[in-house]
Tab-separated table of C-alpha atoms in Angstrom:
chain	number	residue	atom	x	y	z
A	1180	ALA	CA	0.275	0.111	-0.197
A	1181	GLN	CA	1.563	3.498	-0.188
A	1182	SER	CA	2.312	5.386	2.278
A	1183	VAL	CA	4.252	8.606	3.279
A	1184	THR	CA	6.379	8.998	6.133
A	1185	GLN	CA	7.831	12.459	7.096
A	1186	PRO	CA	10.292	11.682	10.190
A	1187	ASP	CA	10.005	14.839	11.602
A	1188	ILE	CA	7.918	15.890	13.493
A	1189	HIS	CA	8.671	19.207	15.095
A	1190	ILE	CA	10.849	21.291	13.616
A	1191	THR	CA	12.447	24.830	14.640
A	1192	VAL	CA	14.422	27.253	12.627
A	1193	SER	CA	15.781	30.946	13.309
A	1194	GLU	CA	14.354	33.120	10.601
A	1195	GLY	CA	17.129	33.514	7.722
A	1196	ALA	CA	18.136	30.041	7.912
A	1197	SER	CA	17.926	27.663	5.407
A	1198	LEU	CA	15.070	24.659	5.727
A	1199	GLU	CA	14.926	21.054	4.474
A	1200	LEU	CA	11.500	19.243	5.446
A	1201	ARG	CA	12.365	15.195	4.693
A	1202	CYS	CA	9.531	12.966	2.915
A	1203	ASN	CA	10.202	9.363	2.101
A	1204	TYR	CA	6.913	7.645	0.038
A	1205	SER	CA	6.467	3.744	-0.834
A	1206	TYR	CA	5.073	3.785	-4.401
A	1207	GLY	CA	4.755	1.059	-6.649
A	1208	ALA	CA	5.350	3.397	-10.115
A	1209	THR	CA	6.360	6.436	-11.059
A	1210	PRO	CA	4.778	9.060	-8.114
A	1211	TYR	CA	2.371	11.886	-8.394
A	1212	LEU	CA	3.936	13.407	-5.171
A	1213	PHE	CA	2.764	16.755	-3.427
A	1214	TRP	CA	3.619	19.698	-0.696
A	1215	TYR	CA	0.831	20.957	0.587
A	1216	VAL	CA	1.133	23.587	3.758
A	1217	GLN	CA	-1.658	23.897	6.304
A	1218	SER	CA	-2.079	27.313	8.468
A	1219	PRO	CA	-4.122	27.332	11.818
A	1220	GLY	CA	-7.143	26.694	11.287
A	1221	GLN	CA	-6.903	26.803	7.664
A	1222	GLY	CA	-7.539	24.383	4.775
A	1223	LEU	CA	-4.622	22.797	2.901
A	1224	GLN	CA	-2.888	24.986	0.086
A	1225	LEU	CA	-0.663	23.492	-2.811
A	1226	LEU	CA	3.050	24.695	-2.342
A	1227	LEU	CA	4.433	22.376	-5.485
A	1228	LYS	CA	3.867	18.817	-7.355
A	1229	TYR	CA	6.504	16.792	-9.035
A	1230	PHE	CA	4.450	15.000	-12.056
A	1231	SER	CA	7.036	13.986	-14.596
A	1232	GLY	CA	10.507	15.538	-16.065
A	1233	ASP	CA	12.754	17.415	-13.799
A	1234	THR	CA	13.105	16.145	-10.687
A	1235	LEU	CA	13.794	19.550	-9.364
A	1236	VAL	CA	10.531	21.476	-8.636
A	1237	GLN	CA	9.479	24.835	-7.896
A	1238	GLY	CA	6.758	25.780	-5.983
A	1239	ILE	CA	4.898	29.085	-4.509
A	1240	LYS	CA	6.949	30.997	-1.780
A	1241	GLY	CA	10.036	29.985	-2.542
A	1242	PHE	CA	9.981	26.422	-1.760
A	1243	GLU	CA	11.590	24.140	-4.068
A	1244	ALA	CA	11.271	20.275	-4.003
A	1245	GLU	CA	13.955	17.386	-5.573
A	1246	PHE	CA	12.390	14.263	-6.602
A	1247	LYS	CA	14.889	11.088	-5.755
A	1248	ARG	CA	13.878	7.750	-7.390
A	1249	SER	CA	16.749	5.954	-5.469
A	1250	GLN	CA	16.182	7.098	-1.943
A	1251	SER	CA	12.450	7.437	-2.524
A	1252	SER	CA	12.582	10.665	-1.255
A	1253	PHE	CA	10.576	14.377	-1.913
A	1254	ASN	CA	12.349	16.478	0.322
A	1255	LEU	CA	10.761	20.611	0.704
A	1256	ARG	CA	13.571	23.126	1.299
A	1257	LYS	CA	13.574	27.123	1.327
A	1258	PRO	CA	16.594	28.956	1.098
A	1259	SER	CA	15.885	31.164	3.545
A	1260	VAL	CA	12.746	30.652	5.977
A	1261	HIS	CA	9.832	33.962	6.666
A	1262	TRP	CA	8.134	33.871	10.004
A	1263	SER	CA	4.951	33.767	8.020
A	1264	ASP	CA	6.343	30.527	6.901
A	1265	ALA	CA	5.338	28.945	10.660
A	1266	ALA	CA	2.679	26.743	9.354
A	1267	GLU	CA	2.050	22.643	9.316
A	1268	TYR	CA	3.739	21.219	6.235
A	1269	PHE	CA	2.513	17.597	4.978
A	1270	CYS	CA	3.809	15.692	1.957
A	1271	ALA	CA	1.030	13.783	-0.029
A	1272	VAL	CA	1.598	10.975	-2.843
A	1273	GLY	CA	-0.732	10.184	-5.664
A	1274	ALA	CA	-2.359	6.848	-5.144
A	1275	ARG	CA	-5.446	4.816	-6.556
A	1276	ALA	CA	-8.568	4.602	-4.302
A	1277	GLN	CA	-11.370	1.717	-4.115
A	1278	GLY	CA	-13.697	2.726	-6.990
A	1279	GLY	CA	-11.048	3.337	-9.213
A	1280	SER	CA	-10.880	7.102	-8.168
A	1281	GLU	CA	-7.539	8.794	-7.218
A	1282	LYS	CA	-6.714	9.780	-3.678
A	1283	LEU	CA	-4.074	11.578	-1.901
A	1284	VAL	CA	-1.977	9.521	0.761
A	1285	PHE	CA	-0.818	12.371	3.563
A	1286	GLY	CA	1.929	11.851	5.707
A	1287	LYS	CA	1.552	13.080	9.275
A	1288	GLY	CA	3.059	16.134	8.966
A	1289	THR	CA	5.846	18.297	10.104
A	1290	LYS	CA	5.075	21.444	12.679
A	1291	LEU	CA	7.324	24.142	11.250
A	1292	THR	CA	8.422	27.095	14.187
A	1293	VAL	CA	10.712	29.918	13.245
A	1294	ASN	CA	12.090	31.892	15.939
A	1295	PRO	CA	13.058	35.773	15.159
B	494	GLU	CA	-12.698	32.913	-8.906
B	495	THR	CA	-14.630	31.392	-6.294
B	496	GLY	CA	-12.641	29.258	-3.805
B	497	VAL	CA	-13.810	25.867	-2.194
B	498	THR	CA	-15.859	27.139	0.569
B	499	GLN	CA	-17.735	24.923	3.858
B	500	SER	CA	-20.203	25.495	6.360
B	501	PRO	CA	-20.375	24.926	9.308
B	502	THR	CA	-16.993	26.278	10.427
B	503	HIS	CA	-17.582	25.057	13.886
B	504	LEU	CA	-20.112	21.447	15.184
B	505	ILE	CA	-20.719	20.404	18.318
B	506	LYS	CA	-22.780	16.774	18.219
B	507	THR	CA	-23.301	14.277	20.986
B	508	ARG	CA	-22.596	10.877	20.463
B	509	GLY	CA	-25.043	8.472	18.316
B	510	GLN	CA	-26.317	11.652	16.321
B	511	GLN	CA	-26.380	12.690	12.999
B	512	VAL	CA	-24.106	15.277	11.086
B	513	THR	CA	-24.151	16.996	7.697
B	514	LEU	CA	-21.506	19.143	5.878
B	515	ARG	CA	-21.844	20.748	3.110
B	516	CYS	CA	-19.405	22.019	0.294
B	517	SER	CA	-19.315	24.626	-2.055
B	518	SER	CA	-16.528	23.794	-4.741
B	519	GLN	CA	-14.818	26.006	-6.937
B	520	SER	CA	-16.299	27.767	-9.955
B	521	GLY	CA	-15.509	25.277	-12.519
B	522	HIS	CA	-14.950	22.140	-10.654
B	523	ASN	CA	-16.916	19.059	-11.067
B	524	THR	CA	-15.459	16.776	-8.770
B	525	VAL	CA	-15.555	16.459	-4.801
B	526	SER	CA	-13.337	14.760	-2.337
B	527	TRP	CA	-13.776	14.482	1.428
B	528	TYR	CA	-11.162	14.627	4.064
B	529	GLN	CA	-10.974	13.285	7.882
B	530	GLN	CA	-8.076	15.078	9.284
B	531	ALA	CA	-7.839	13.549	13.231
B	532	LEU	CA	-5.610	16.341	15.614
B	533	GLY	CA	-1.926	15.703	15.045
B	534	GLN	CA	-2.480	13.515	11.931
B	535	GLY	CA	-2.297	14.192	8.384
B	536	PRO	CA	-5.873	14.047	6.246
B	537	GLN	CA	-7.413	10.618	5.258
B	538	PHE	CA	-9.565	10.057	2.185
B	539	ILE	CA	-12.933	9.799	2.764
B	540	PHE	CA	-14.598	9.257	-0.409
B	541	GLN	CA	-14.735	11.855	-3.760
B	542	TYR	CA	-17.501	12.122	-6.073
B	543	TYR	CA	-17.786	12.922	-9.913
B	544	ARG	CA	-20.448	13.426	-11.648
B	545	GLU	CA	-23.390	12.851	-8.964
B	546	GLU	CA	-22.185	9.726	-8.329
B	547	GLU	CA	-19.031	7.405	-5.552
B	548	ASN	CA	-16.153	6.654	-7.633
B	549	GLY	CA	-13.486	6.284	-5.494
B	550	ARG	CA	-13.774	5.285	-0.726
B	551	GLY	CA	-11.384	4.789	1.777
B	552	ASN	CA	-11.228	3.140	4.436
B	553	PHE	CA	-14.868	4.096	6.183
B	554	PRO	CA	-17.576	2.716	7.430
B	555	PRO	CA	-21.129	3.027	5.616
B	556	ARG	CA	-21.975	5.243	8.472
B	557	PHE	CA	-20.215	7.685	6.047
B	558	SER	CA	-22.046	8.931	2.794
B	559	GLY	CA	-22.186	11.441	1.025
B	560	LEU	CA	-23.886	13.702	-2.529
B	561	GLN	CA	-23.050	15.366	-5.119
B	562	PHE	CA	-25.968	17.653	-6.151
B	563	PRO	CA	-26.143	19.354	-10.343
B	564	ASN	CA	-24.227	22.113	-8.912
B	565	TYR	CA	-21.710	20.080	-8.052
B	566	SER	CA	-21.864	21.036	-4.421
B	567	SER	CA	-21.476	17.926	-1.459
B	568	GLU	CA	-22.494	17.614	1.251
B	569	LEU	CA	-20.808	14.704	3.856
B	570	ASN	CA	-22.966	12.819	6.070
B	571	VAL	CA	-21.913	11.038	9.517
B	572	ASN	CA	-25.010	9.139	11.376
B	573	ALA	CA	-24.467	6.987	14.578
B	574	LEU	CA	-21.208	9.291	15.198
B	575	GLU	CA	-18.469	8.572	18.283
B	576	LEU	CA	-16.345	10.266	19.666
B	577	ASP	CA	-13.423	9.232	17.061
B	578	ASP	CA	-15.197	11.167	14.574
B	579	SER	CA	-14.026	14.239	16.290
B	580	ALA	CA	-11.754	16.035	13.266
B	581	LEU	CA	-11.433	18.577	10.915
B	582	TYR	CA	-12.772	17.502	7.937
B	583	LEU	CA	-11.881	18.975	4.375
B	584	CYS	CA	-13.771	19.462	1.488
B	585	ALA	CA	-11.197	19.102	-1.677
B	586	SER	CA	-12.593	20.207	-5.717
B	587	SER	CA	-11.098	19.458	-8.305
B	588	LEU	CA	-11.436	19.546	-11.961
B	589	ALA	CA	-11.976	15.946	-14.353
B	590	GLY	CA	-12.982	12.801	-12.727
B	591	ALA	CA	-9.995	10.760	-12.062
B	592	SER	CA	-6.626	12.144	-12.446
B	593	SER	CA	-3.542	13.047	-9.673
B	594	SER	CA	-2.423	15.479	-11.875
B	595	SER	CA	-5.567	17.465	-11.566
B	596	THR	CA	-4.227	19.682	-8.451
B	597	LEU	CA	-6.890	19.570	-5.394
B	598	HIS	CA	-7.866	22.942	-4.472
B	599	PHE	CA	-8.925	22.326	-0.340
B	600	GLY	CA	-11.750	24.647	1.579
B	601	ASN	CA	-10.864	25.105	5.125
B	602	GLY	CA	-12.656	22.867	6.605
B	603	THR	CA	-15.376	22.513	9.208
B	604	ARG	CA	-14.687	21.822	12.897
B	605	LEU	CA	-16.574	18.472	14.140
B	606	THR	CA	-16.783	17.623	18.137
B	607	VAL	CA	-18.463	14.645	19.645
B	608	THR	CA	-18.915	14.800	22.616
């Protein structure tokens, strides 16, 4: 079964520091991969997605992610974190649901705290 | 462009009761998915509706049911509420029937508390 592991439950960084959030997936074929961000009390906003092609994907808010098939990873990076980046980040893989539709399988999330 | 809207934002119910949550799709989207997000967890897929029919389901019991209307809005119904049903329920809309290439647009969710 498809699964996503986000090894870090909580990460704290200083404003201006670089950031890398880890994501490992389990999927038999070429995966569709996503990173979403969730601010407190809000829904999920898509940061970026990988379907095929260039393994380095650029997203919104200055984020990027790199797909590494050999490591089954899709880590999210940002060179310089802003205080407004404090939120919870979810990695997800596209999968097939019973009935045939596509679904997203999410990791448990990584909570990012940004210190001034 | 109108985004995904969900109502109500918060709801408190008693164990054994029934609840209906509502979702209006983003303009132009014809597919609606529902996810349950328990506290401290990632969202879990409940089901998806396309052309007013359920075309995909996650590991949820039959007491979780849904509807999609001709205007693509949707309802999630939960019968015989249990304490473990307390969660944030997220609705997401997308275009096209069954493709992960279709980006999901999420609403802000309904926070359900079962006491």
